[in-house]
Short mmCIF file of N, CA and C in Angstrom, two decimals:
data_model
loop_
_atom_site.label_atom_id
_atom_site.label_comp_id
_atom_site.label_asym_id
_atom_site.label_seq_id
_atom_site.Cartn_x
_atom_site.Cartn_y
_atom_site.Cartn_z
N GLN A 1 -100.34 55.19 65.88
CA GLN A 1 -101.46 56.13 65.99
C GLN A 1 -101.33 57.28 64.99
N VAL A 2 -100.10 57.63 64.66
CA VAL A 2 -99.85 58.68 63.68
C VAL A 2 -98.81 58.18 62.70
N GLN A 3 -99.05 58.41 61.43
CA GLN A 3 -98.09 58.02 60.40
C GLN A 3 -97.65 59.26 59.63
N LEU A 4 -96.37 59.32 59.31
CA LEU A 4 -95.82 60.39 58.50
C LEU A 4 -95.31 59.79 57.19
N VAL A 5 -95.69 60.38 56.08
CA VAL A 5 -95.26 59.90 54.77
C VAL A 5 -94.55 61.04 54.05
N GLU A 6 -93.30 60.78 53.66
CA GLU A 6 -92.49 61.77 52.97
C GLU A 6 -92.45 61.50 51.48
N SER A 7 -92.20 62.57 50.72
CA SER A 7 -92.00 62.42 49.29
C SER A 7 -91.17 63.57 48.77
N GLY A 8 -90.64 63.42 47.56
CA GLY A 8 -89.97 64.53 46.91
C GLY A 8 -88.47 64.42 46.78
N GLY A 9 -87.87 63.41 47.35
CA GLY A 9 -86.42 63.28 47.23
C GLY A 9 -86.02 62.85 45.83
N GLY A 10 -84.69 62.83 45.59
CA GLY A 10 -84.21 62.40 44.30
C GLY A 10 -82.81 62.87 44.03
N LEU A 11 -82.42 62.75 42.77
CA LEU A 11 -81.09 63.15 42.32
C LEU A 11 -81.19 64.49 41.60
N VAL A 12 -80.33 65.42 41.98
CA VAL A 12 -80.35 66.75 41.36
C VAL A 12 -78.92 67.23 41.19
N GLN A 13 -78.69 68.04 40.19
CA GLN A 13 -77.35 68.59 39.97
C GLN A 13 -77.08 69.75 40.92
N PRO A 14 -75.82 70.03 41.20
CA PRO A 14 -75.50 71.20 42.03
C PRO A 14 -76.12 72.46 41.46
N GLY A 15 -76.68 73.27 42.35
CA GLY A 15 -77.37 74.48 41.93
C GLY A 15 -78.85 74.27 41.67
N GLY A 16 -79.28 73.03 41.66
CA GLY A 16 -80.68 72.73 41.38
C GLY A 16 -81.57 72.86 42.60
N SER A 17 -82.83 72.49 42.40
CA SER A 17 -83.84 72.62 43.46
C SER A 17 -84.64 71.34 43.60
N LEU A 18 -85.12 71.13 44.82
CA LEU A 18 -86.05 70.04 45.13
C LEU A 18 -87.03 70.54 46.17
N ARG A 19 -88.21 69.93 46.18
CA ARG A 19 -89.19 70.25 47.21
C ARG A 19 -89.63 68.96 47.87
N LEU A 20 -89.40 68.89 49.18
CA LEU A 20 -89.83 67.74 49.97
C LEU A 20 -91.17 68.05 50.62
N SER A 21 -91.95 67.01 50.83
CA SER A 21 -93.19 67.16 51.57
C SER A 21 -93.34 66.01 52.55
N CYS A 22 -94.10 66.24 53.60
CA CYS A 22 -94.34 65.23 54.62
C CYS A 22 -95.75 65.45 55.16
N THR A 23 -96.56 64.40 55.08
CA THR A 23 -97.96 64.48 55.50
C THR A 23 -98.24 63.50 56.63
N ALA A 24 -98.94 64.00 57.63
CA ALA A 24 -99.29 63.18 58.78
C ALA A 24 -100.76 62.77 58.71
N SER A 25 -101.02 61.57 59.22
CA SER A 25 -102.40 61.09 59.31
C SER A 25 -102.53 60.25 60.58
N GLY A 26 -103.78 60.15 61.07
CA GLY A 26 -104.01 59.36 62.27
C GLY A 26 -104.74 60.15 63.33
N SER A 27 -104.45 59.83 64.58
CA SER A 27 -105.17 60.40 65.73
C SER A 27 -104.56 61.75 66.13
N ILE A 28 -104.76 62.74 65.27
CA ILE A 28 -104.12 64.05 65.45
C ILE A 28 -105.11 65.06 65.99
N HIS A 29 -104.83 65.57 67.18
CA HIS A 29 -105.61 66.68 67.71
C HIS A 29 -105.03 67.99 67.20
N SER A 30 -103.71 68.10 67.28
CA SER A 30 -103.02 69.28 66.76
C SER A 30 -101.55 68.94 66.55
N ILE A 31 -100.92 69.72 65.71
CA ILE A 31 -99.49 69.55 65.45
C ILE A 31 -98.77 70.80 65.95
N ASN A 32 -97.98 70.65 66.97
CA ASN A 32 -97.36 71.79 67.63
C ASN A 32 -96.16 72.33 66.87
N SER A 33 -95.39 71.43 66.30
CA SER A 33 -94.24 71.85 65.52
C SER A 33 -93.94 70.81 64.46
N MET A 34 -93.35 71.29 63.38
CA MET A 34 -92.92 70.44 62.29
C MET A 34 -91.48 70.79 61.98
N ALA A 35 -90.68 69.79 61.67
CA ALA A 35 -89.27 70.04 61.44
C ALA A 35 -88.70 69.07 60.42
N TRP A 36 -87.55 69.44 59.90
CA TRP A 36 -86.77 68.58 59.02
C TRP A 36 -85.38 68.37 59.62
N PHE A 37 -84.91 67.14 59.53
CA PHE A 37 -83.56 66.77 59.91
C PHE A 37 -82.94 66.04 58.72
N ARG A 38 -81.64 65.89 58.75
CA ARG A 38 -80.98 65.11 57.70
C ARG A 38 -79.80 64.34 58.28
N GLN A 39 -79.49 63.24 57.62
CA GLN A 39 -78.39 62.39 58.06
C GLN A 39 -77.59 61.91 56.86
N ALA A 40 -76.35 62.33 56.80
CA ALA A 40 -75.44 61.89 55.75
C ALA A 40 -74.79 60.58 56.18
N PRO A 41 -74.29 59.79 55.23
CA PRO A 41 -73.67 58.50 55.57
C PRO A 41 -72.54 58.67 56.58
N GLY A 42 -72.61 57.87 57.64
CA GLY A 42 -71.56 57.90 58.65
C GLY A 42 -71.59 59.07 59.60
N LYS A 43 -72.65 59.89 59.50
CA LYS A 43 -72.75 61.08 60.35
C LYS A 43 -74.01 61.03 61.19
N ARG A 44 -74.08 61.92 62.18
CA ARG A 44 -75.25 61.99 63.03
C ARG A 44 -76.40 62.68 62.30
N ARG A 45 -77.60 62.53 62.84
CA ARG A 45 -78.76 63.21 62.29
C ARG A 45 -78.73 64.67 62.77
N ASP A 46 -78.79 65.61 61.83
CA ASP A 46 -78.68 67.02 62.15
C ASP A 46 -79.97 67.78 61.86
N PHE A 47 -80.20 68.81 62.63
CA PHE A 47 -81.35 69.69 62.44
C PHE A 47 -81.17 70.50 61.16
N VAL A 48 -82.27 70.68 60.42
CA VAL A 48 -82.25 71.50 59.21
C VAL A 48 -83.13 72.74 59.38
N ALA A 49 -84.40 72.53 59.74
CA ALA A 49 -85.33 73.65 59.86
C ALA A 49 -86.55 73.22 60.66
N THR A 50 -87.22 74.20 61.27
CA THR A 50 -88.45 73.92 61.98
C THR A 50 -89.43 75.07 61.81
N ILE A 51 -90.71 74.77 61.91
CA ILE A 51 -91.77 75.77 61.88
C ILE A 51 -92.77 75.40 62.96
N ILE A 52 -93.09 76.38 63.81
CA ILE A 52 -94.02 76.10 64.90
C ILE A 52 -95.43 76.51 64.51
N ASP A 53 -96.39 76.23 65.39
CA ASP A 53 -97.79 76.43 65.06
C ASP A 53 -98.08 77.87 64.67
N GLY A 54 -97.40 78.82 65.27
CA GLY A 54 -97.65 80.22 64.95
C GLY A 54 -97.02 80.68 63.65
N GLY A 55 -96.20 79.83 63.05
CA GLY A 55 -95.57 80.15 61.79
C GLY A 55 -94.12 80.59 61.88
N SER A 56 -93.59 80.73 63.09
CA SER A 56 -92.18 81.11 63.23
C SER A 56 -91.28 79.99 62.73
N THR A 57 -90.15 80.38 62.13
CA THR A 57 -89.23 79.40 61.56
C THR A 57 -87.82 79.59 62.11
N VAL A 58 -87.07 78.49 62.13
CA VAL A 58 -85.67 78.50 62.52
C VAL A 58 -84.93 77.60 61.54
N TYR A 59 -83.75 78.04 61.12
CA TYR A 59 -82.96 77.28 60.16
C TYR A 59 -81.55 77.03 60.70
N ALA A 60 -80.97 75.92 60.27
CA ALA A 60 -79.56 75.69 60.51
C ALA A 60 -78.77 76.69 59.67
N ASP A 61 -77.63 77.12 60.19
CA ASP A 61 -76.84 78.11 59.47
C ASP A 61 -76.46 77.62 58.07
N SER A 62 -76.25 76.34 57.94
CA SER A 62 -75.78 75.79 56.66
C SER A 62 -76.81 75.89 55.54
N VAL A 63 -78.08 76.12 55.88
CA VAL A 63 -79.13 76.17 54.85
C VAL A 63 -79.83 77.52 54.76
N LYS A 64 -79.49 78.44 55.65
CA LYS A 64 -80.14 79.77 55.64
C LYS A 64 -79.97 80.44 54.29
N GLY A 65 -81.08 80.99 53.81
CA GLY A 65 -81.04 81.69 52.52
C GLY A 65 -81.21 80.78 51.32
N ARG A 66 -81.12 79.46 51.54
CA ARG A 66 -81.28 78.52 50.43
C ARG A 66 -82.51 77.64 50.58
N PHE A 67 -82.85 77.28 51.82
CA PHE A 67 -84.00 76.41 52.08
C PHE A 67 -85.13 77.23 52.71
N ALA A 68 -86.36 76.78 52.46
CA ALA A 68 -87.53 77.43 53.07
C ALA A 68 -88.51 76.37 53.53
N ILE A 69 -88.90 76.45 54.80
CA ILE A 69 -89.87 75.52 55.35
C ILE A 69 -91.23 76.21 55.42
N SER A 70 -92.27 75.46 55.12
CA SER A 70 -93.63 76.00 55.19
C SER A 70 -94.58 74.87 55.59
N ARG A 71 -95.79 75.23 56.00
CA ARG A 71 -96.73 74.22 56.43
C ARG A 71 -98.13 74.55 55.94
N ASP A 72 -98.92 73.50 55.73
CA ASP A 72 -100.33 73.62 55.40
C ASP A 72 -101.09 72.88 56.49
N ASN A 73 -101.61 73.64 57.43
CA ASN A 73 -102.28 73.02 58.59
C ASN A 73 -103.50 72.20 58.18
N ALA A 74 -104.22 72.66 57.18
CA ALA A 74 -105.42 71.95 56.75
C ALA A 74 -105.09 70.56 56.22
N LYS A 75 -103.88 70.41 55.68
CA LYS A 75 -103.45 69.13 55.11
C LYS A 75 -102.49 68.38 56.01
N ASN A 76 -102.19 68.92 57.19
CA ASN A 76 -101.20 68.30 58.10
C ASN A 76 -99.90 68.01 57.37
N THR A 77 -99.46 68.99 56.60
CA THR A 77 -98.31 68.79 55.72
C THR A 77 -97.26 69.88 55.94
N VAL A 78 -96.01 69.46 55.89
CA VAL A 78 -94.90 70.39 55.93
C VAL A 78 -94.10 70.22 54.64
N TYR A 79 -93.54 71.33 54.16
CA TYR A 79 -92.75 71.33 52.94
C TYR A 79 -91.35 71.86 53.25
N LEU A 80 -90.40 71.43 52.44
CA LEU A 80 -89.07 71.99 52.50
C LEU A 80 -88.64 72.28 51.06
N GLN A 81 -88.63 73.55 50.72
CA GLN A 81 -88.15 73.97 49.41
C GLN A 81 -86.64 74.16 49.50
N MET A 82 -85.91 73.43 48.69
CA MET A 82 -84.45 73.46 48.75
C MET A 82 -83.93 74.01 47.42
N ASN A 83 -83.26 75.14 47.49
CA ASN A 83 -82.70 75.79 46.31
C ASN A 83 -81.18 75.86 46.42
N SER A 84 -80.54 76.12 45.30
CA SER A 84 -79.07 76.25 45.28
C SER A 84 -78.41 75.07 45.99
N LEU A 85 -78.84 73.89 45.66
CA LEU A 85 -78.35 72.70 46.35
C LEU A 85 -76.87 72.46 46.08
N LYS A 86 -76.19 71.95 47.11
CA LYS A 86 -74.77 71.67 47.05
C LYS A 86 -74.53 70.18 47.31
N PRO A 87 -73.41 69.65 46.86
CA PRO A 87 -73.12 68.23 47.14
C PRO A 87 -73.17 67.91 48.64
N GLU A 88 -72.80 68.84 49.48
CA GLU A 88 -72.83 68.59 50.92
C GLU A 88 -74.24 68.54 51.49
N ASP A 89 -75.25 68.85 50.70
CA ASP A 89 -76.64 68.68 51.13
C ASP A 89 -77.11 67.23 50.96
N THR A 90 -76.29 66.41 50.34
CA THR A 90 -76.65 65.01 50.13
C THR A 90 -76.84 64.31 51.47
N ALA A 91 -78.01 63.70 51.64
CA ALA A 91 -78.35 63.04 52.90
C ALA A 91 -79.72 62.41 52.78
N VAL A 92 -80.08 61.63 53.78
CA VAL A 92 -81.46 61.20 53.94
C VAL A 92 -82.16 62.25 54.80
N TYR A 93 -83.27 62.76 54.31
CA TYR A 93 -84.00 63.81 55.00
C TYR A 93 -85.22 63.21 55.71
N TYR A 94 -85.37 63.58 56.98
CA TYR A 94 -86.45 63.06 57.82
C TYR A 94 -87.33 64.20 58.31
N CYS A 95 -88.65 64.02 58.25
CA CYS A 95 -89.53 64.99 58.88
C CYS A 95 -89.82 64.54 60.31
N ASN A 96 -90.15 65.51 61.13
CA ASN A 96 -90.40 65.26 62.55
C ASN A 96 -91.54 66.14 63.00
N PHE A 97 -92.59 65.54 63.56
CA PHE A 97 -93.76 66.28 64.03
C PHE A 97 -93.93 66.07 65.53
N LEU A 98 -94.23 67.12 66.24
CA LEU A 98 -94.66 67.02 67.64
C LEU A 98 -96.18 67.12 67.64
N VAL A 99 -96.83 66.00 67.96
CA VAL A 99 -98.28 65.87 67.78
C VAL A 99 -98.97 65.71 69.12
N THR A 100 -100.08 66.43 69.30
CA THR A 100 -100.98 66.18 70.42
C THR A 100 -102.04 65.20 69.94
N LEU A 101 -102.12 64.05 70.60
CA LEU A 101 -103.03 62.99 70.16
C LEU A 101 -104.45 63.26 70.61
N THR A 102 -105.41 62.87 69.77
CA THR A 102 -106.81 63.03 70.14
C THR A 102 -107.21 62.07 71.25
N THR A 103 -106.54 60.92 71.30
CA THR A 103 -106.93 59.88 72.26
C THR A 103 -106.54 60.20 73.68
N THR A 104 -105.35 60.79 73.85
CA THR A 104 -104.82 61.00 75.20
C THR A 104 -104.52 62.46 75.51
N LEU A 105 -104.51 63.31 74.46
CA LEU A 105 -104.10 64.72 74.57
C LEU A 105 -102.66 64.86 75.06
N ARG A 106 -101.87 63.80 74.85
CA ARG A 106 -100.45 63.86 75.17
C ARG A 106 -99.67 64.24 73.92
N GLN A 107 -98.52 64.89 74.13
CA GLN A 107 -97.66 65.25 73.00
C GLN A 107 -96.67 64.12 72.75
N VAL A 108 -96.59 63.70 71.50
CA VAL A 108 -95.71 62.61 71.11
C VAL A 108 -94.92 63.02 69.87
N ASP A 109 -93.65 62.62 69.84
CA ASP A 109 -92.77 62.89 68.71
C ASP A 109 -92.87 61.78 67.66
N TYR A 110 -93.03 62.16 66.40
CA TYR A 110 -93.09 61.18 65.32
C TYR A 110 -92.08 61.54 64.23
N TRP A 111 -91.57 60.48 63.56
CA TRP A 111 -90.59 60.65 62.48
C TRP A 111 -91.11 60.01 61.19
N GLY A 112 -90.76 60.65 60.08
CA GLY A 112 -91.02 60.05 58.79
C GLY A 112 -90.01 58.96 58.48
N GLN A 113 -90.23 58.27 57.37
CA GLN A 113 -89.38 57.14 57.01
C GLN A 113 -88.07 57.56 56.37
N GLY A 114 -87.98 58.82 55.97
CA GLY A 114 -86.76 59.32 55.33
C GLY A 114 -86.87 59.28 53.82
N THR A 115 -86.29 60.29 53.18
CA THR A 115 -86.24 60.34 51.73
C THR A 115 -84.84 60.78 51.31
N GLN A 116 -84.28 60.10 50.33
CA GLN A 116 -82.90 60.35 49.92
C GLN A 116 -82.83 61.56 49.00
N VAL A 117 -81.91 62.45 49.31
CA VAL A 117 -81.59 63.58 48.44
C VAL A 117 -80.11 63.46 48.07
N THR A 118 -79.85 63.40 46.78
CA THR A 118 -78.48 63.29 46.29
C THR A 118 -78.20 64.44 45.35
N VAL A 119 -77.15 65.20 45.66
CA VAL A 119 -76.75 66.34 44.84
C VAL A 119 -75.42 65.99 44.19
N SER A 120 -75.45 65.78 42.89
CA SER A 120 -74.25 65.34 42.19
C SER A 120 -74.36 65.65 40.71
N SER A 121 -73.22 65.93 40.10
CA SER A 121 -73.20 66.15 38.66
C SER A 121 -72.88 64.85 37.92
#
């Protein structure tokens, strides 16, 4: 009923920047929250950042001051601007939306397909 499509991953040198985006489409009444998670090889999926409908943001300590999450409600899109990237930021990044569906008015969690970010010289 809802699809999330991510883009923007790639290979970047330490200290560089990348911008991820994730756009939702489908039976969307409203999007209550948007978030980014990441999963490094052999590790669990960890929280990175979230932005709620009112615009408030929360970041993991490991990315505070380097990453910035933002949203464009008109486009059902969330962005993650990543600056001062470090090798330990290497992971598959997933977007996560909490969506109220138009069909049922129920809130459902959706995940993007993941995009690889590799930080290496």
